[in-house]
PDB file of C-alpha atoms in Angstrom:
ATOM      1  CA  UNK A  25     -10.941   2.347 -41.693  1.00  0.00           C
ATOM      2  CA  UNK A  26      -9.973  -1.319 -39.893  1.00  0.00           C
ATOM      3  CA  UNK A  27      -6.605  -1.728 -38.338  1.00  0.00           C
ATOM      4  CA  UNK A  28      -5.449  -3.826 -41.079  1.00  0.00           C
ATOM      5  CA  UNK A  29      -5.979  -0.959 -44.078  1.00  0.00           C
ATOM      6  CA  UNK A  30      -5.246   1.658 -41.352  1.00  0.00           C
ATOM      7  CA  UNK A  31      -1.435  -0.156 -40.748  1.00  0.00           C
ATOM      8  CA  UNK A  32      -1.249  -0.545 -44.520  1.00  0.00           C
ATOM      9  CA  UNK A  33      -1.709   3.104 -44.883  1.00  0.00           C
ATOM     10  CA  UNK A  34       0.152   4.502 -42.361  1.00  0.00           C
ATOM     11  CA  UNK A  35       2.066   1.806 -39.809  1.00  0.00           C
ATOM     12  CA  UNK A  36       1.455   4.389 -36.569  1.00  0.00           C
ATOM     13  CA  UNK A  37      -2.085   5.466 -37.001  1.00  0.00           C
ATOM     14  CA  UNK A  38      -3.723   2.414 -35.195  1.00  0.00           C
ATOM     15  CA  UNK A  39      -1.328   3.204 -32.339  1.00  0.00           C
ATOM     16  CA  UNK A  40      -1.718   6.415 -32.403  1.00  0.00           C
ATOM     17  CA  UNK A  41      -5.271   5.804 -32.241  1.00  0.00           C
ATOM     18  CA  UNK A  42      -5.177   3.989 -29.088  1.00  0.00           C
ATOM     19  CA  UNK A  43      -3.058   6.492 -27.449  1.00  0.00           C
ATOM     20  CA  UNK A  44      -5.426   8.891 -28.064  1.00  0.00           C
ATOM     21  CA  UNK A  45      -8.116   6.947 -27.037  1.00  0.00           C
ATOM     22  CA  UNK A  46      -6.657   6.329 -23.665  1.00  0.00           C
ATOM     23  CA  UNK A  47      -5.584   9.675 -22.821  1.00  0.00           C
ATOM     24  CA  UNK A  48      -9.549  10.870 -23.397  1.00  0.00           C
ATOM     25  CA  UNK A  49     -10.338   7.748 -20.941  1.00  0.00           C
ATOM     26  CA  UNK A  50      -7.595   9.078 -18.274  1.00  0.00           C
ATOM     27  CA  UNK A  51      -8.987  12.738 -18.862  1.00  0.00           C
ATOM     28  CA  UNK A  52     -12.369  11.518 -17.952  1.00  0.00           C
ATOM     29  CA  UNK A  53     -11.233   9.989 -14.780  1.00  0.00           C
ATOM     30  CA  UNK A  54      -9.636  13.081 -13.634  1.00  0.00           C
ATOM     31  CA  UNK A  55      -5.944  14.372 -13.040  1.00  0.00           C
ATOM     32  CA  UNK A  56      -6.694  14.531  -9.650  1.00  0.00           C
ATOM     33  CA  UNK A  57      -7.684  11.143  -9.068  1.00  0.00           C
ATOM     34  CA  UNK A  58      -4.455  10.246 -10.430  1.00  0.00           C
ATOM     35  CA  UNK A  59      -2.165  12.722  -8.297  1.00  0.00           C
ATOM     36  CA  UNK A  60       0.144  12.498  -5.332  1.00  0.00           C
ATOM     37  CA  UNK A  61       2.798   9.642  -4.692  1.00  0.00           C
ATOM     38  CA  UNK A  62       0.956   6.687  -6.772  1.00  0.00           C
ATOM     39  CA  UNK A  63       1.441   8.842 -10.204  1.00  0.00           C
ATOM     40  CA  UNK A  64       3.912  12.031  -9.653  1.00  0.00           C
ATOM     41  CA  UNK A  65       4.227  14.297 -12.257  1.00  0.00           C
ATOM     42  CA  UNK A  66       0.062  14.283 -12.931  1.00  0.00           C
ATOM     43  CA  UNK A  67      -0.358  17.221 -10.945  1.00  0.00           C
ATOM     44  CA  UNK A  68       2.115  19.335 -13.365  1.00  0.00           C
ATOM     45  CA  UNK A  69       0.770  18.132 -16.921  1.00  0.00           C
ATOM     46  CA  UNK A  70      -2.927  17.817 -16.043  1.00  0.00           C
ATOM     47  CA  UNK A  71      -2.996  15.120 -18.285  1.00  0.00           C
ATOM     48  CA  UNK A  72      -3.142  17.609 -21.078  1.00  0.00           C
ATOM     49  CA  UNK A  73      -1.097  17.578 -24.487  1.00  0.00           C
ATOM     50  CA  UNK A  74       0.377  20.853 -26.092  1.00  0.00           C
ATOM     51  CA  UNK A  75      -0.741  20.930 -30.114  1.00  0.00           C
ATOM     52  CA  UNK A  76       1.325  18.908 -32.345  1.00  0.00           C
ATOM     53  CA  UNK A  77       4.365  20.653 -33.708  1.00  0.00           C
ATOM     54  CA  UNK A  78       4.272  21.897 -37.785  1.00  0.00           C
ATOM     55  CA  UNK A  79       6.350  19.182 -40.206  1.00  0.00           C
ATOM     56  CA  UNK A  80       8.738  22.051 -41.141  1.00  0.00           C
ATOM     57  CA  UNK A  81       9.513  22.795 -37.026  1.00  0.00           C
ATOM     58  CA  UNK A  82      10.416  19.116 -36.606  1.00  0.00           C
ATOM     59  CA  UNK A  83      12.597  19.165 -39.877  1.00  0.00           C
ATOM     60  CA  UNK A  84      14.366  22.361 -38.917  1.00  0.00           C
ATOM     61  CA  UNK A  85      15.370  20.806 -35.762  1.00  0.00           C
ATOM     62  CA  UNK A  86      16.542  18.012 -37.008  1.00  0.00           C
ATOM     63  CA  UNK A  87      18.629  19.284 -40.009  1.00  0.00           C
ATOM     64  CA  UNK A  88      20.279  22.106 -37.430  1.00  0.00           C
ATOM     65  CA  UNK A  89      21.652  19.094 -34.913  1.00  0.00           C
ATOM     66  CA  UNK A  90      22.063  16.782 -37.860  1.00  0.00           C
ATOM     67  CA  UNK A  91      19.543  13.986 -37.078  1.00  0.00           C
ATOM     68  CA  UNK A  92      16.715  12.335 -37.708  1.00  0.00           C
ATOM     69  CA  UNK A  93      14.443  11.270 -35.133  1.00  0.00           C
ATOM     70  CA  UNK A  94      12.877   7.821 -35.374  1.00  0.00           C
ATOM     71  CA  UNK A  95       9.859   7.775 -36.801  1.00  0.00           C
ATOM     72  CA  UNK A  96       7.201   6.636 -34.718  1.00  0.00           C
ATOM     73  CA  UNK A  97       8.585   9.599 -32.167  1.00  0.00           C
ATOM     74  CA  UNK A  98       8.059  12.115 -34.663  1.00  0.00           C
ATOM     75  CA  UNK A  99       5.021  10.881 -35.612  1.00  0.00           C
ATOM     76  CA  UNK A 100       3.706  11.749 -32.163  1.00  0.00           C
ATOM     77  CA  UNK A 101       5.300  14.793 -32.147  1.00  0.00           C
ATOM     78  CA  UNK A 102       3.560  15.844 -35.552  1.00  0.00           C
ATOM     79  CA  UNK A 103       0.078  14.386 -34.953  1.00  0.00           C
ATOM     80  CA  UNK A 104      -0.482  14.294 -31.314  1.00  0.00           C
ATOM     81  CA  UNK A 105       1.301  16.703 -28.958  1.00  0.00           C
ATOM     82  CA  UNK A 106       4.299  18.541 -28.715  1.00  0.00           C
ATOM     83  CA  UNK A 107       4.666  18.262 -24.911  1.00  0.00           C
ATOM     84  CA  UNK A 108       3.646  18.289 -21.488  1.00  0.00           C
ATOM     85  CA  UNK A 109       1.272  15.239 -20.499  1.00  0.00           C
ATOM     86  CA  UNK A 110       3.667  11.865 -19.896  1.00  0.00           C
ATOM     87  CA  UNK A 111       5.697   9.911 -17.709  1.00  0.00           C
ATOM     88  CA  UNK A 112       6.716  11.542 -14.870  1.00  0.00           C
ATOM     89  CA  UNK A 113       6.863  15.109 -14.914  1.00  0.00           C
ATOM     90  CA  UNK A 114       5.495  15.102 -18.475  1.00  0.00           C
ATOM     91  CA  UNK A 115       6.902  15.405 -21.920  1.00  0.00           C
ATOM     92  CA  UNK A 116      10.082  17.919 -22.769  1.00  0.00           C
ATOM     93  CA  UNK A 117       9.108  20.387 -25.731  1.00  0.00           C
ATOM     94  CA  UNK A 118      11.558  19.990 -28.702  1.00  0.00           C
ATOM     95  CA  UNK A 119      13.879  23.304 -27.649  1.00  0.00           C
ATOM     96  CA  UNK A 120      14.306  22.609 -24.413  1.00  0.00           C
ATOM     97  CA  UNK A 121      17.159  23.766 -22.154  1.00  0.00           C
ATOM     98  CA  UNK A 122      19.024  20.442 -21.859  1.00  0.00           C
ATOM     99  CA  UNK A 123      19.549  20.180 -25.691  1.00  0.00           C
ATOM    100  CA  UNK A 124      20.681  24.217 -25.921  1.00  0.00           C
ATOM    101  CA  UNK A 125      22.877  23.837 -23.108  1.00  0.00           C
ATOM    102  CA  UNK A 126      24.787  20.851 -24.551  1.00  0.00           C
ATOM    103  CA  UNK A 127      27.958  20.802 -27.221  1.00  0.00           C
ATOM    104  CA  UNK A 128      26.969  21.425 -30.545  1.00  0.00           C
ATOM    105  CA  UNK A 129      26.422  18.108 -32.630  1.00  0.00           C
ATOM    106  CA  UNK A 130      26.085  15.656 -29.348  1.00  0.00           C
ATOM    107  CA  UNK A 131      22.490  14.438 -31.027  1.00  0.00           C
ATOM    108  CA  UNK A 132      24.410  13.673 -34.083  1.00  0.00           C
ATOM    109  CA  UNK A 133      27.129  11.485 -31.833  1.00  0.00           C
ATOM    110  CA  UNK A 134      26.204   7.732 -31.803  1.00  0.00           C
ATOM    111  CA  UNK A 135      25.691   6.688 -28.460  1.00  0.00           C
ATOM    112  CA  UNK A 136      27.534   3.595 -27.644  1.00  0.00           C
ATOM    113  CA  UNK A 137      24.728   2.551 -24.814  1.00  0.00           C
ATOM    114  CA  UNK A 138      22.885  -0.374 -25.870  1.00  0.00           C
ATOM    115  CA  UNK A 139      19.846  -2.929 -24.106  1.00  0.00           C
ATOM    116  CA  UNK A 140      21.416  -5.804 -22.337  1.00  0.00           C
ATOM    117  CA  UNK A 141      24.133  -4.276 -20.881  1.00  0.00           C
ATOM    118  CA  UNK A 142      24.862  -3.761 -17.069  1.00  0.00           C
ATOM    119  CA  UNK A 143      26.539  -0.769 -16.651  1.00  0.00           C
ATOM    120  CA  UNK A 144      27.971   0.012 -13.684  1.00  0.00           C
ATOM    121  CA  UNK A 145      28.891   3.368 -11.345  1.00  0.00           C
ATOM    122  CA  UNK A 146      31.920   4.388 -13.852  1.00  0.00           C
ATOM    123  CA  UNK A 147      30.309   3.721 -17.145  1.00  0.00           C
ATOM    124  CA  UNK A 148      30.511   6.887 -18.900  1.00  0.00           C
ATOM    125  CA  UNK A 149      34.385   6.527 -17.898  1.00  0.00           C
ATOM    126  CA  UNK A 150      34.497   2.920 -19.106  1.00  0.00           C
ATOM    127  CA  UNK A 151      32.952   4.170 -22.115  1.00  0.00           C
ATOM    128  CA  UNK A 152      35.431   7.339 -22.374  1.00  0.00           C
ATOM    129  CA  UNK A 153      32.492   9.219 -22.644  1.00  0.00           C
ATOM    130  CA  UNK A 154      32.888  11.093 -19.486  1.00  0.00           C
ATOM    131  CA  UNK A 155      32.548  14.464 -21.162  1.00  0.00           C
ATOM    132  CA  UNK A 156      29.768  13.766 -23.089  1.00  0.00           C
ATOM    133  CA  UNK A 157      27.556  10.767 -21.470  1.00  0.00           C
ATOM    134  CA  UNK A 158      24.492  11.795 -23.300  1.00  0.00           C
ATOM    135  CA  UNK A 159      25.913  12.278 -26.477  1.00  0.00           C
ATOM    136  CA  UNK A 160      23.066  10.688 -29.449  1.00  0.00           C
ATOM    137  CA  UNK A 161      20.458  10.947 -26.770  1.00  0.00           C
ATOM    138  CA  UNK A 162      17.426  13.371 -26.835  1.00  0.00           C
ATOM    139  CA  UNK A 163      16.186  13.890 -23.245  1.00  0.00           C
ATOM    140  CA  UNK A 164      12.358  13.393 -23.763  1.00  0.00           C
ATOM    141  CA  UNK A 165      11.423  13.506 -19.760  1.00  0.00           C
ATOM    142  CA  UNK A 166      12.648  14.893 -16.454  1.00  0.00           C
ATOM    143  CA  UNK A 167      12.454  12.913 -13.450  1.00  0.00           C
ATOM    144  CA  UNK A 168      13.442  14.685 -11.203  1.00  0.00           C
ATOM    145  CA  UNK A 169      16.619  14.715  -8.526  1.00  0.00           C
ATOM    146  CA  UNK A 170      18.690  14.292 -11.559  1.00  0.00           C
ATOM    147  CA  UNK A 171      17.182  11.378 -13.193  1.00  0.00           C
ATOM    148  CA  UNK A 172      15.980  11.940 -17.201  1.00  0.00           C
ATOM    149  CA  UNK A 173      14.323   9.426 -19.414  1.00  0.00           C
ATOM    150  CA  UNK A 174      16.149   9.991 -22.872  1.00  0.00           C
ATOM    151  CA  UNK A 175      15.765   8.767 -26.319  1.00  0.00           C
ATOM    152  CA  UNK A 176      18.522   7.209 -28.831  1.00  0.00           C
ATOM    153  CA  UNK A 177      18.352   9.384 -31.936  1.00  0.00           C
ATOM    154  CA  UNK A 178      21.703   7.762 -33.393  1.00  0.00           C
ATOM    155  CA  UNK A 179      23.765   4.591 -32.489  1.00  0.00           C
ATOM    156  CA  UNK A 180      22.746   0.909 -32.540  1.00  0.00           C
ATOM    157  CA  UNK A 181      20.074   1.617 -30.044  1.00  0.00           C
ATOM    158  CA  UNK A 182      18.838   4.296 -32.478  1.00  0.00           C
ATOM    159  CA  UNK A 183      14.426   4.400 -31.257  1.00  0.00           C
ATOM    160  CA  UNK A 184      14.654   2.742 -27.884  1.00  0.00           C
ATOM    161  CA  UNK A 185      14.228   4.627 -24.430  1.00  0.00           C
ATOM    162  CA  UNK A 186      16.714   4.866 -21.609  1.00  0.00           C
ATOM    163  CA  UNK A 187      17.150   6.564 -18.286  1.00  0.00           C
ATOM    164  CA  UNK A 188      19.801   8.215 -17.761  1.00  0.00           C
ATOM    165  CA  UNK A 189      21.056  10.708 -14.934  1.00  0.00           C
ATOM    166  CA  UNK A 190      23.141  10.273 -11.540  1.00  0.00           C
ATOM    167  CA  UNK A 191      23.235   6.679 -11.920  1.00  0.00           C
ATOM    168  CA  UNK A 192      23.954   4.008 -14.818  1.00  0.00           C
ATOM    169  CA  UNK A 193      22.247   4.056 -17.743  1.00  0.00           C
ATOM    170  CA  UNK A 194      18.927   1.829 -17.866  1.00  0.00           C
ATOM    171  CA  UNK A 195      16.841   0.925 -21.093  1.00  0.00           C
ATOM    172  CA  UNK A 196      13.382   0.295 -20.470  1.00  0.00           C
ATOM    173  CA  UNK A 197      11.468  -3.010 -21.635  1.00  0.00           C
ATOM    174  CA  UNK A 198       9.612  -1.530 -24.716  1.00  0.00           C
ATOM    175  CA  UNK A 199      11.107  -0.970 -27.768  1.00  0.00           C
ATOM    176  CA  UNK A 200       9.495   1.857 -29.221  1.00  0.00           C
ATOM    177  CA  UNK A 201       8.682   5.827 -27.678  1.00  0.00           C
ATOM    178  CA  UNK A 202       5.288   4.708 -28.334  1.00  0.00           C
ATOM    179  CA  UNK A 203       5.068   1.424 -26.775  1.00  0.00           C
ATOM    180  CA  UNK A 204       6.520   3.111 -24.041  1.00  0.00           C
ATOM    181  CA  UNK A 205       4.373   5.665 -23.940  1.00  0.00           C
ATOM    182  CA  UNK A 206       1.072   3.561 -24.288  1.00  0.00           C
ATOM    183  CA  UNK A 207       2.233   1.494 -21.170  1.00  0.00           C
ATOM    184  CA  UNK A 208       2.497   4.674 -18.913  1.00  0.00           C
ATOM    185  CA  UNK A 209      -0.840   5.520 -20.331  1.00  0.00           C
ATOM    186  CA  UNK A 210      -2.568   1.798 -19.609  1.00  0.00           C
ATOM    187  CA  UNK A 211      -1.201   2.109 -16.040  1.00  0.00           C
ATOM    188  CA  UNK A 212      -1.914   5.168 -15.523  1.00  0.00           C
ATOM    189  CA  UNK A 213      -5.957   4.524 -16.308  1.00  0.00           C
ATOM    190  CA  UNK A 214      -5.831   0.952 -14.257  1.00  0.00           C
ATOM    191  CA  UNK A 215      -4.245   3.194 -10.984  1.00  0.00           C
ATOM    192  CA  UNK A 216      -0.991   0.839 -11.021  1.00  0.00           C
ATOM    193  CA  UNK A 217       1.560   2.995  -9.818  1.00  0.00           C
ATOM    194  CA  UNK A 218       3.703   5.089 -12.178  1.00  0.00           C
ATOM    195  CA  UNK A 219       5.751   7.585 -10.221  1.00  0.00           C
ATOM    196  CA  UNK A 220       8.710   4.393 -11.023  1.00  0.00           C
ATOM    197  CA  UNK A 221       7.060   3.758 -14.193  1.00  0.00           C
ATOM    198  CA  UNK A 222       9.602   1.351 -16.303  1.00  0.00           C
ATOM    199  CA  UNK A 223      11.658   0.266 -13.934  1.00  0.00           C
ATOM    200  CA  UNK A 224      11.916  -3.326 -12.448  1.00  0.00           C
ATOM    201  CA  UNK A 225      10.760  -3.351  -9.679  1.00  0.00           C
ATOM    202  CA  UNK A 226       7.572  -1.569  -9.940  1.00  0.00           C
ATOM    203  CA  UNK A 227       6.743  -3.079 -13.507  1.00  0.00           C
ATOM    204  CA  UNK A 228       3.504  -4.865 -13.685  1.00  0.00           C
ATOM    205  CA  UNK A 229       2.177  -7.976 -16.352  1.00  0.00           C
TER     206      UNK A 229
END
């Protein structure tokens, strides 16, 4: 099937395509060719994926914290891993401790963060959100020291990524989980750096 009847079809499968496509390439290359400083987090994941989750483990998740996740998230989630191999020290699986240690409902929150917005070093007081700063985001990613890349599961920036942690709140430049996850990968085969993957200063054309 061509991309065109493909997106027709099903509007992630070419996508998800490529992603799988370039982990294989990034496989064959080698996770230790792509360890140490240039590419933390390699060295935990192995560059491999845990199996895609069951359609009725996704759904039970998301009816018990009252959400829905966007869709071309759980698409991944469903058809291409569960887990481990992504940015930084890899992928969260869906019952991790951050979401069981948190207030019931805070998925179901909206979060009031949105792209274009510079907050600064009291935001989640501006925001009266001090209690709950992550409230309506899933934490897909740890970055260590603190840092977490999270995803909007309900508010206006419902889809897009954002790091969040010890400092203010930044959305990345894609729009999607798996735009955002395709980058990483594309860097991660060319050897650009990605132990800063998404932020400014280390993003490259």
């Amino acid at each position: 099937m061509n991309d065109v009847g493909a997106s027709m079809r099903d509007p992630y499968e070419p996508q998800l395509h490529r992603i799988r496509t370039k982990i294989h390439e990034a496989q064959r290359i080698g996770w230790r060719a792509r360890s140490g400083q240039r590419h933390f987090g390699v060295a935990e994941h192995e560059l491999r994926w845990a199996s895609p989750l069951e359609e009725a483990t996704v759904a039970e998740f998301e009816v018990r914290h009252g959400i829905e996740f966007p869709a071309d998230y759980r698409a991944f989630l469903t058809r291409v891993s569960a887990c481990r191999a992504g940015p930084f020290a890899g992928l969260l699986p869906l019952g991790h401790g951050l979401v069981f240690s948190a207030p019931d409902g805070f998925l179901a929150e909206a979060s009031p963060l949105v792209p274009g917005v510079d907050y600064g070093p009291r935001w989640d007081e501006d925001l009266s959100i001090a209690d709950e700063p992550l409230r309506g985001i899933f934490i897909i990613a740890d970055q260590a020291c603190g840092e977490m890349c999270g995803l909007v599961v309900c508010g206006k920036a419902r889809g897009r990524v954002v790091y969040v942690g010890n400092g203010p709140p930044f959305f990345v430049k894609e729009r999607t989980f798996l735009d955002w996850y395709e980058h990483w990968l594309a860097d991660l085969i060319a050897d650009r750096p990605t132990t800063s993957f998404g932020y400014p200063s280390l993003e490259t054309p």
